[in-house]
């Protein structure tokens, strides 16, 4: 039976701090071994998840959704109206999802100041910086400074919308379609869409990026 | 709780490491931990908000300095000890001394392909109607909340406007205590100039998703 008591957990953390193995990899190994012995994990299922993250789960899913939105304005509108339903049409499940669109006059930036909430089903694992104190503390207060560090300079008139993911609603930014991509197919367009552009720490995607890679 | 995790607007953390590679995991053990957490069975009274609260209760120095997935390891270790599923000694050695009973069977490898973690829903229809409508002006409550909460300190006492209503979602403050309650959830926009004396632009807004009891009418 779980005792939902903050002081008890804090005391257990202090005890664990001084008793667990000294290296993170060793702590993880001990946890896994113990859970296997207790019958609480099937190591083959852990292997299967590791495989899924390296093959199926990642930002290429979000990139494909963005590319489809660029090709199909009706789909983009459905994304903005009800993103969870729209991504389901494309075979993805993110039950509580909001899509926000960058335009010449609007820039969107996504953060989770309290932990690291992220649309994992569409973008995979968040980058480390998304989980660290510098980004989480500054995105809501110093968005221009944050963007500058990522090499993004916004024109004076551009409105900034910062989205703090404080509930089970996840966000995906639909970046602007780069110039010079008329007639490109979904795969070619998707190859231009970066993870950072879907978080909002990149703004101007370039048609040249695909040609260079 | 006014813990170290509530980072919005805190200062002094320096520059962002923007040159990170696109790899989802930087060390093999990190991928392993992600897989363990997805695949493990757990006590019936665990939930996401309880996990979040247990992570918030890490020693503040550990919270800021330990690798992210290492924090997950320690958080699950603390939950296992607290729920009397494992002892500190067992977690330190990786060797089980006593069997556990009453745990659901863990996920099998064959189930991973069709698992859809993003499909879980946190909303529910409730009998009570929403207290606020789109465009209403509201103020975030000014007092802190001792346990788990999703009302960040940086908006407390500040005025904002309702942008969207999302129906009723599970209320984190109660969920972290093992109590399922549903409350109306809203996206509330706060002008940056309302939040920060040094706000950089007039046309900047910070949006948060806040539960009804975090708000009062303005």
Short mmCIF file of C-alpha atoms in Angstrom, two decimals:
data_model
loop_
_atom_site.label_atom_id
_atom_site.label_comp_id
_atom_site.label_asym_id
_atom_site.label_seq_id
_atom_site.Cartn_x
_atom_site.Cartn_y
_atom_site.Cartn_z
CA UNK A 1 0.00 0.00 0.00
CA UNK A 2 1.40 3.36 -0.99
CA UNK A 3 1.71 6.01 1.67
CA UNK A 4 1.18 9.29 -0.16
CA UNK A 5 3.33 11.37 2.14
CA UNK A 6 5.89 13.92 0.96
CA UNK A 7 8.18 13.80 4.01
CA UNK A 8 8.38 10.00 3.85
CA UNK A 9 9.47 10.10 0.19
CA UNK A 10 12.04 12.84 0.88
CA UNK A 11 13.50 10.72 3.69
CA UNK A 12 13.67 7.64 1.41
CA UNK A 13 15.46 9.74 -1.24
CA UNK A 14 18.12 10.72 1.31
CA UNK A 15 18.60 7.09 2.31
CA UNK A 16 18.81 5.95 -1.32
CA UNK A 17 21.30 8.71 -2.06
CA UNK A 18 23.81 7.20 0.35
CA UNK A 19 23.11 3.49 -0.34
CA UNK A 20 22.64 3.00 -4.09
CA UNK A 21 25.64 2.20 -6.35
CA UNK A 22 27.85 5.15 -7.21
CA UNK A 23 27.32 5.31 -11.00
CA UNK A 24 24.02 5.95 -12.85
CA UNK A 25 24.55 2.93 -15.13
CA UNK A 26 25.08 0.70 -12.09
CA UNK A 27 21.98 2.06 -10.34
CA UNK A 28 19.93 1.34 -13.48
CA UNK A 29 21.41 -2.16 -13.72
CA UNK A 30 20.61 -2.96 -10.08
CA UNK A 31 17.03 -1.74 -10.54
CA UNK A 32 16.56 -3.85 -13.66
CA UNK A 33 18.04 -7.00 -12.05
CA UNK A 34 15.83 -6.61 -9.01
CA UNK A 35 12.65 -6.04 -11.04
CA UNK A 36 13.40 -9.14 -13.12
CA UNK A 37 13.89 -11.21 -9.95
CA UNK A 38 10.66 -9.91 -8.52
CA UNK A 39 8.78 -10.72 -11.71
CA UNK A 40 7.92 -7.07 -12.34
CA UNK A 41 9.55 -6.79 -15.77
CA UNK A 42 10.08 -9.09 -18.69
CA UNK A 43 13.58 -8.25 -20.02
CA UNK A 44 12.41 -9.13 -23.55
CA UNK A 45 9.77 -6.39 -23.28
CA UNK A 46 12.48 -3.90 -22.22
CA UNK A 47 14.51 -4.97 -25.29
CA UNK A 48 11.44 -4.47 -27.46
CA UNK A 49 10.92 -0.93 -26.12
CA UNK A 50 14.57 -0.04 -26.69
CA UNK A 51 14.13 -1.27 -30.27
CA UNK A 52 10.90 0.71 -30.71
CA UNK A 53 12.62 3.95 -29.65
CA UNK A 54 15.46 3.38 -32.08
CA UNK A 55 13.18 2.51 -35.01
CA UNK A 56 9.57 3.72 -34.75
CA UNK A 57 9.35 6.46 -32.13
CA UNK A 58 11.01 9.79 -32.85
CA UNK A 59 10.70 13.24 -34.43
CA UNK A 60 10.31 11.81 -37.94
CA UNK A 61 6.67 11.13 -37.02
CA UNK A 62 6.04 14.78 -36.20
CA UNK A 63 7.95 15.82 -39.33
CA UNK A 64 5.65 13.70 -41.45
CA UNK A 65 2.59 15.31 -39.84
CA UNK A 66 3.97 18.81 -40.52
CA UNK A 67 4.73 17.90 -44.15
CA UNK A 68 1.17 16.63 -44.60
CA UNK A 69 -0.17 19.88 -43.13
CA UNK A 70 1.90 21.89 -45.63
CA UNK A 71 0.53 19.84 -48.52
CA UNK A 72 -3.07 19.77 -47.30
CA UNK A 73 -4.42 23.06 -45.86
CA UNK A 74 -7.64 21.33 -44.78
CA UNK A 75 -5.63 18.91 -42.67
CA UNK A 76 -3.70 21.83 -41.19
CA UNK A 77 -6.98 23.48 -40.23
CA UNK A 78 -8.18 20.24 -38.63
CA UNK A 79 -4.86 20.11 -36.70
CA UNK A 80 -5.43 23.63 -35.38
CA UNK A 81 -9.06 22.84 -34.48
CA UNK A 82 -8.54 19.40 -32.90
CA UNK A 83 -5.00 18.10 -33.21
CA UNK A 84 -5.60 14.81 -31.37
CA UNK A 85 -8.29 13.82 -33.84
CA UNK A 86 -6.26 15.00 -36.85
CA UNK A 87 -3.15 12.98 -35.97
CA UNK A 88 -5.33 9.93 -35.43
CA UNK A 89 -6.34 10.17 -39.11
CA UNK A 90 -2.62 9.77 -39.86
CA UNK A 91 -2.25 6.77 -37.54
CA UNK A 92 -0.81 8.46 -34.44
CA UNK A 93 -2.19 8.54 -30.90
CA UNK A 94 -1.63 11.58 -28.70
CA UNK A 95 -4.94 11.95 -26.89
CA UNK A 96 -4.52 15.49 -25.61
CA UNK A 97 -2.73 17.55 -28.22
CA UNK A 98 -2.65 21.18 -29.33
CA UNK A 99 -1.07 22.29 -32.59
CA UNK A 100 0.10 25.91 -32.83
CA UNK A 101 1.14 27.53 -36.09
CA UNK A 102 4.02 29.86 -36.81
CA UNK A 103 3.24 32.65 -39.28
CA UNK A 104 5.20 35.71 -40.45
CA UNK A 105 3.67 37.55 -37.46
CA UNK A 106 3.63 34.84 -34.77
CA UNK A 107 6.29 32.66 -33.20
CA UNK A 108 5.45 29.81 -30.81
CA UNK A 109 7.77 28.31 -28.22
CA UNK A 110 6.96 25.22 -26.11
CA UNK A 111 8.35 24.48 -22.64
CA UNK A 112 7.47 22.49 -19.52
CA UNK A 113 8.65 24.55 -16.56
CA UNK A 114 7.57 21.97 -13.94
CA UNK A 115 9.04 18.78 -15.45
CA UNK A 116 9.55 17.79 -19.08
CA UNK A 117 6.14 17.13 -20.68
CA UNK A 118 6.55 16.52 -24.39
CA UNK A 119 4.52 14.91 -27.22
CA UNK A 120 6.55 11.70 -27.12
CA UNK A 121 4.27 9.75 -29.44
CA UNK A 122 5.00 12.33 -32.17
CA UNK A 123 8.49 13.67 -31.36
CA UNK A 124 10.16 10.86 -29.39
CA UNK A 125 12.32 11.73 -26.41
CA UNK A 126 12.83 15.40 -25.60
CA UNK A 127 16.36 16.71 -26.08
CA UNK A 128 18.39 17.05 -22.91
CA UNK A 129 18.27 20.85 -22.94
CA UNK A 130 14.45 20.69 -22.86
CA UNK A 131 14.73 18.89 -19.51
CA UNK A 132 17.42 21.11 -17.98
CA UNK A 133 17.03 24.11 -15.68
CA UNK A 134 18.44 26.73 -18.08
CA UNK A 135 15.75 26.22 -20.74
CA UNK A 136 12.89 25.54 -18.32
CA UNK A 137 13.60 28.65 -16.25
CA UNK A 138 14.25 31.06 -19.11
CA UNK A 139 11.75 30.13 -21.86
CA UNK A 140 8.86 31.87 -20.07
CA UNK A 141 10.83 34.93 -18.96
CA UNK A 142 13.54 35.46 -21.55
CA UNK A 143 12.20 33.91 -24.78
CA UNK A 144 14.19 36.32 -26.97
CA UNK A 145 17.43 35.41 -25.20
CA UNK A 146 16.64 31.70 -25.48
CA UNK A 147 15.85 32.01 -29.18
CA UNK A 148 19.04 34.02 -29.75
CA UNK A 149 21.08 31.15 -28.29
CA UNK A 150 19.44 28.84 -30.82
CA UNK A 151 20.33 31.34 -33.57
CA UNK A 152 16.80 32.71 -34.01
CA UNK A 153 16.30 36.48 -34.29
CA UNK A 154 12.69 37.66 -34.44
CA UNK A 155 11.59 40.80 -36.24
CA UNK A 156 10.27 43.53 -33.97
CA UNK A 157 6.60 43.03 -34.89
CA UNK A 158 6.53 39.28 -34.33
CA UNK A 159 4.21 38.21 -31.53
CA UNK A 160 5.67 35.63 -29.12
CA UNK A 161 3.49 32.88 -27.68
CA UNK A 162 5.12 30.69 -25.05
CA UNK A 163 3.22 27.51 -24.13
CA UNK A 164 4.00 26.04 -20.69
CA UNK A 165 2.88 22.38 -20.70
CA UNK A 166 1.43 22.33 -17.18
CA UNK A 167 -1.26 19.66 -17.83
CA UNK A 168 -1.67 16.47 -19.90
CA UNK A 169 -2.01 18.59 -23.04
CA UNK A 170 0.97 18.32 -25.35
CA UNK A 171 2.03 20.84 -27.97
CA UNK A 172 3.46 20.64 -31.47
CA UNK A 173 4.54 23.71 -33.44
CA UNK A 174 3.72 23.75 -37.14
CA UNK A 175 6.61 25.76 -38.63
CA UNK A 176 6.29 27.83 -41.79
CA UNK A 177 6.84 26.05 -45.08
CA UNK A 178 10.17 27.10 -46.58
CA UNK A 179 10.17 28.99 -49.87
CA UNK A 180 11.24 27.10 -52.96
CA UNK A 181 9.46 23.86 -52.07
CA UNK A 182 6.45 24.07 -54.40
CA UNK A 183 5.53 20.68 -55.70
CA UNK A 184 7.74 18.76 -53.26
CA UNK A 185 6.35 15.47 -52.05
CA UNK A 186 5.68 14.49 -48.44
CA UNK A 187 8.98 12.69 -47.88
CA UNK A 188 11.05 15.56 -49.28
CA UNK A 189 9.16 18.12 -47.20
CA UNK A 190 9.38 15.98 -44.05
CA UNK A 191 13.16 15.82 -44.43
CA UNK A 192 13.28 19.61 -43.90
CA UNK A 193 11.37 19.57 -40.60
CA UNK A 194 13.64 19.49 -37.55
CA UNK A 195 12.82 18.48 -34.00
CA UNK A 196 13.68 21.98 -32.77
CA UNK A 197 11.31 23.58 -35.30
CA UNK A 198 8.44 21.56 -33.78
CA UNK A 199 9.40 22.82 -30.28
CA UNK A 200 9.87 26.38 -31.52
CA UNK A 201 13.62 26.80 -30.94
CA UNK A 202 14.16 26.96 -34.70
CA UNK A 203 12.11 29.22 -37.00
CA UNK A 204 13.27 29.46 -40.59
CA UNK A 205 13.58 26.04 -42.17
CA UNK A 206 15.47 25.96 -45.39
CA UNK A 207 14.96 24.05 -48.63
CA UNK A 208 18.75 23.89 -48.88
CA UNK A 209 19.10 21.79 -45.73
CA UNK A 210 17.69 18.72 -47.50
CA UNK A 211 19.91 19.20 -50.53
CA UNK A 212 22.97 19.37 -48.26
CA UNK A 213 22.23 16.08 -46.48
CA UNK B 1 5.03 22.49 -3.21
CA UNK B 2 7.55 25.29 -3.52
CA UNK B 3 10.27 22.89 -4.64
CA UNK B 4 13.35 23.11 -6.80
CA UNK B 5 11.40 21.71 -9.78
CA UNK B 6 9.27 24.85 -10.11
CA UNK B 7 11.79 26.55 -12.38
CA UNK B 8 9.78 29.00 -14.49
CA UNK B 9 11.36 32.47 -14.28
CA UNK B 10 14.17 31.47 -11.89
CA UNK B 11 17.45 33.12 -12.78
CA UNK B 12 21.10 32.19 -12.77
CA UNK B 13 21.09 28.88 -14.67
CA UNK B 14 23.19 30.24 -17.51
CA UNK B 15 23.28 29.27 -21.16
CA UNK B 16 21.49 26.40 -22.86
CA UNK B 17 23.49 23.55 -24.34
CA UNK B 18 22.09 24.04 -27.84
CA UNK B 19 24.58 21.85 -29.69
CA UNK B 20 23.10 18.57 -28.60
CA UNK B 21 22.95 15.75 -31.12
CA UNK B 22 19.63 14.37 -32.35
CA UNK B 23 20.11 10.98 -30.69
CA UNK B 24 17.20 10.17 -28.40
CA UNK B 25 19.45 8.59 -25.78
CA UNK B 26 23.07 9.51 -25.13
CA UNK B 27 24.00 6.40 -23.12
CA UNK B 28 22.77 2.81 -23.48
CA UNK B 29 21.57 2.73 -19.85
CA UNK B 30 19.27 5.68 -20.56
CA UNK B 31 17.42 3.77 -23.28
CA UNK B 32 17.29 0.81 -20.92
CA UNK B 33 15.68 2.91 -18.15
CA UNK B 34 13.08 4.25 -20.57
CA UNK B 35 12.28 0.66 -21.57
CA UNK B 36 12.13 -0.55 -17.94
CA UNK B 37 9.67 2.17 -17.01
CA UNK B 38 7.45 1.45 -20.02
CA UNK B 39 7.49 -2.30 -19.41
CA UNK B 40 7.33 -2.62 -15.61
CA UNK B 41 4.26 -3.42 -13.60
CA UNK B 42 3.60 -1.27 -10.58
CA UNK B 43 1.41 -0.82 -7.54
CA UNK B 44 -2.23 -0.20 -8.40
CA UNK B 45 -2.20 3.13 -6.57
CA UNK B 46 0.70 4.63 -8.55
CA UNK B 47 -0.02 7.24 -11.18
CA UNK B 48 1.74 9.95 -13.19
CA UNK B 49 1.19 12.70 -10.63
CA UNK B 50 2.50 10.54 -7.80
CA UNK B 51 5.60 9.82 -9.92
CA UNK B 52 6.03 13.54 -10.62
CA UNK B 53 5.69 14.41 -6.96
CA UNK B 54 8.21 11.75 -5.95
CA UNK B 55 10.66 13.20 -8.48
CA UNK B 56 10.07 16.72 -7.13
CA UNK B 57 11.08 15.41 -3.70
CA UNK B 58 14.60 14.43 -4.78
CA UNK B 59 17.28 16.23 -2.84
CA UNK B 60 17.44 19.65 -4.59
CA UNK B 61 21.15 19.26 -5.40
CA UNK B 62 20.44 15.87 -7.02
CA UNK B 63 17.48 17.32 -8.94
CA UNK B 64 19.71 19.93 -10.55
CA UNK B 65 22.81 17.85 -11.13
CA UNK B 66 21.90 14.22 -11.82
CA UNK B 67 21.19 12.98 -15.36
CA UNK B 68 17.48 12.97 -16.17
CA UNK B 69 17.02 9.20 -16.45
CA UNK B 70 19.10 8.69 -13.31
CA UNK B 71 16.48 10.80 -11.54
CA UNK B 72 13.84 8.44 -12.91
CA UNK B 73 15.75 5.47 -11.48
CA UNK B 74 15.94 7.01 -8.04
CA UNK B 75 12.30 8.13 -8.17
CA UNK B 76 11.09 4.61 -8.97
CA UNK B 77 13.39 3.23 -6.26
CA UNK B 78 11.77 5.60 -3.75
CA UNK B 79 8.28 4.58 -4.89
CA UNK B 80 9.16 0.88 -4.58
CA UNK B 81 10.50 1.36 -1.05
CA UNK B 82 7.55 3.51 -0.01
CA UNK B 83 5.04 0.95 -1.29
CA UNK B 84 6.96 -1.86 0.47
CA UNK B 85 7.69 -3.64 -2.79
CA UNK B 86 11.48 -3.47 -2.34
CA UNK B 87 13.94 -2.45 0.35
CA UNK B 88 16.85 -0.04 0.01
CA UNK B 89 19.22 -3.02 0.45
CA UNK B 90 17.56 -4.95 -2.40
CA UNK B 91 17.79 -1.91 -4.69
CA UNK B 92 21.43 -1.41 -3.78
CA UNK B 93 22.37 -5.03 -4.50
CA UNK B 94 19.94 -5.83 -7.32
CA UNK B 95 19.13 -9.08 -5.48
CA UNK B 96 15.64 -9.92 -4.28
CA UNK B 97 15.35 -11.08 -0.70
CA UNK B 98 11.57 -11.42 -0.48
CA UNK B 99 9.06 -12.06 -3.28
CA UNK B 100 6.28 -9.58 -4.00
CA UNK B 101 2.66 -10.57 -4.28
CA UNK B 102 -0.38 -8.85 -5.71
CA UNK B 103 1.45 -7.13 -8.60
CA UNK B 104 -0.15 -7.22 -12.03
CA UNK B 105 1.81 -9.24 -14.61
CA UNK B 106 4.37 -7.14 -16.50
CA UNK B 107 4.03 -6.28 -20.19
CA UNK B 108 5.24 -8.99 -22.59
CA UNK B 109 7.47 -8.24 -25.58
CA UNK B 110 4.69 -9.12 -28.03
CA UNK B 111 2.54 -6.33 -26.58
CA UNK B 112 5.10 -3.56 -27.21
CA UNK B 113 4.39 -3.17 -30.94
CA UNK B 114 0.72 -2.41 -30.37
CA UNK B 115 1.20 -0.38 -27.15
CA UNK B 116 0.06 3.23 -27.53
CA UNK B 117 1.23 5.20 -24.48
CA UNK B 118 -0.04 8.45 -25.99
CA UNK B 119 -3.57 7.06 -26.22
CA UNK B 120 -4.21 7.31 -22.46
CA UNK B 121 -6.95 9.83 -21.67
CA UNK B 122 -7.03 12.06 -18.62
CA UNK B 123 -10.39 13.78 -19.19
CA UNK B 124 -13.91 12.81 -18.20
CA UNK B 125 -17.39 14.29 -18.40
CA UNK B 126 -18.55 15.68 -15.07
CA UNK B 127 -21.94 16.91 -13.83
CA UNK B 128 -20.74 20.37 -12.84
CA UNK B 129 -20.47 23.00 -15.56
CA UNK B 130 -17.38 25.18 -16.04
CA UNK B 131 -17.17 28.32 -13.89
CA UNK B 132 -15.37 30.31 -16.61
CA UNK B 133 -15.90 30.99 -20.30
CA UNK B 134 -13.50 31.90 -23.08
CA UNK B 135 -12.28 35.52 -22.77
CA UNK B 136 -13.09 35.72 -19.03
CA UNK B 137 -10.48 37.55 -16.96
CA UNK B 138 -9.15 35.51 -14.07
CA UNK B 139 -6.44 35.69 -11.44
CA UNK B 140 -4.24 32.76 -10.48
CA UNK B 141 -4.49 32.13 -6.74
CA UNK B 142 -1.64 33.68 -4.82
CA UNK B 143 -0.97 31.05 -2.17
CA UNK B 144 1.34 28.10 -2.60
CA UNK B 145 0.08 24.53 -2.25
CA UNK B 146 2.04 22.24 0.09
CA UNK B 147 1.85 18.95 -1.88
CA UNK B 148 1.98 18.30 -5.60
CA UNK B 149 0.45 21.00 -7.77
CA UNK B 150 0.64 22.18 -11.36
CA UNK B 151 0.20 25.86 -10.53
CA UNK B 152 3.69 27.29 -11.05
CA UNK B 153 4.89 30.00 -8.67
CA UNK B 154 5.58 32.51 -11.45
CA UNK B 155 1.89 33.05 -12.29
CA UNK B 156 0.51 33.12 -8.75
CA UNK B 157 -1.41 36.31 -8.05
CA UNK B 158 -1.26 37.41 -11.68
CA UNK B 159 -4.14 38.26 -14.00
CA UNK B 160 -4.79 36.43 -17.24
CA UNK B 161 -7.49 35.59 -19.72
CA UNK B 162 -9.16 32.28 -20.61
CA UNK B 163 -8.21 31.21 -24.13
CA UNK B 164 -9.72 27.73 -24.22
CA UNK B 165 -11.74 25.33 -22.08
CA UNK B 166 -10.73 21.66 -22.30
CA UNK B 167 -13.47 19.95 -20.29
CA UNK B 168 -12.66 18.26 -16.99
CA UNK B 169 -9.26 16.62 -16.48
CA UNK B 170 -7.94 14.58 -13.57
CA UNK B 171 -6.88 17.02 -10.84
CA UNK B 172 -3.14 16.53 -10.19
CA UNK B 173 -3.07 17.83 -6.61
CA UNK B 174 -5.56 15.11 -5.55
CA UNK B 175 -4.27 12.44 -7.96
CA UNK B 176 -0.82 12.66 -6.35
CA UNK B 177 -2.51 11.72 -3.06
CA UNK B 178 -4.19 8.70 -4.65
CA UNK B 179 -7.54 10.43 -4.99
CA UNK B 180 -9.20 10.62 -8.45
CA UNK B 181 -11.06 13.90 -8.93
CA UNK B 182 -11.89 15.75 -12.11
CA UNK B 183 -11.93 19.51 -12.55
CA UNK B 184 -12.41 21.85 -15.47
CA UNK B 185 -9.15 22.73 -17.21
CA UNK B 186 -8.44 25.94 -19.11
CA UNK B 187 -5.67 27.44 -21.18
CA UNK B 188 -5.00 30.85 -19.61
CA UNK B 189 -2.90 33.53 -21.31
CA UNK B 190 -0.78 35.90 -19.17
CA UNK B 191 0.81 38.91 -20.88
CA UNK B 192 4.57 38.83 -20.29
CA UNK B 193 4.35 42.42 -19.04
CA UNK B 194 1.98 41.19 -16.30
CA UNK B 195 4.50 38.56 -15.18
CA UNK B 196 7.88 40.24 -15.54
CA UNK B 197 9.03 43.79 -14.84
CA UNK B 198 11.64 43.48 -17.59
CA UNK B 199 9.24 41.96 -20.17
CA UNK B 200 10.90 42.15 -23.53
CA UNK B 201 7.95 42.86 -25.77
CA UNK B 202 4.41 44.07 -25.41
CA UNK B 203 3.21 41.42 -27.84
CA UNK B 204 4.38 38.40 -25.83
CA UNK B 205 2.08 36.05 -23.93
CA UNK B 206 2.73 33.00 -21.75
CA UNK B 207 -0.01 30.36 -21.84
CA UNK B 208 -0.53 27.75 -19.11
CA UNK B 209 -3.09 25.00 -18.65
CA UNK B 210 -4.67 25.58 -15.24
CA UNK B 211 -7.39 23.78 -13.30
CA UNK B 212 -10.45 25.67 -12.10
CA UNK B 213 -9.54 25.69 -8.41
CA UNK B 214 -6.21 27.40 -9.25
CA UNK B 215 -8.19 30.43 -10.46
CA UNK B 216 -10.45 33.11 -9.08
CA UNK B 217 -12.67 35.58 -10.95
CA UNK B 218 -11.27 39.02 -11.62
#
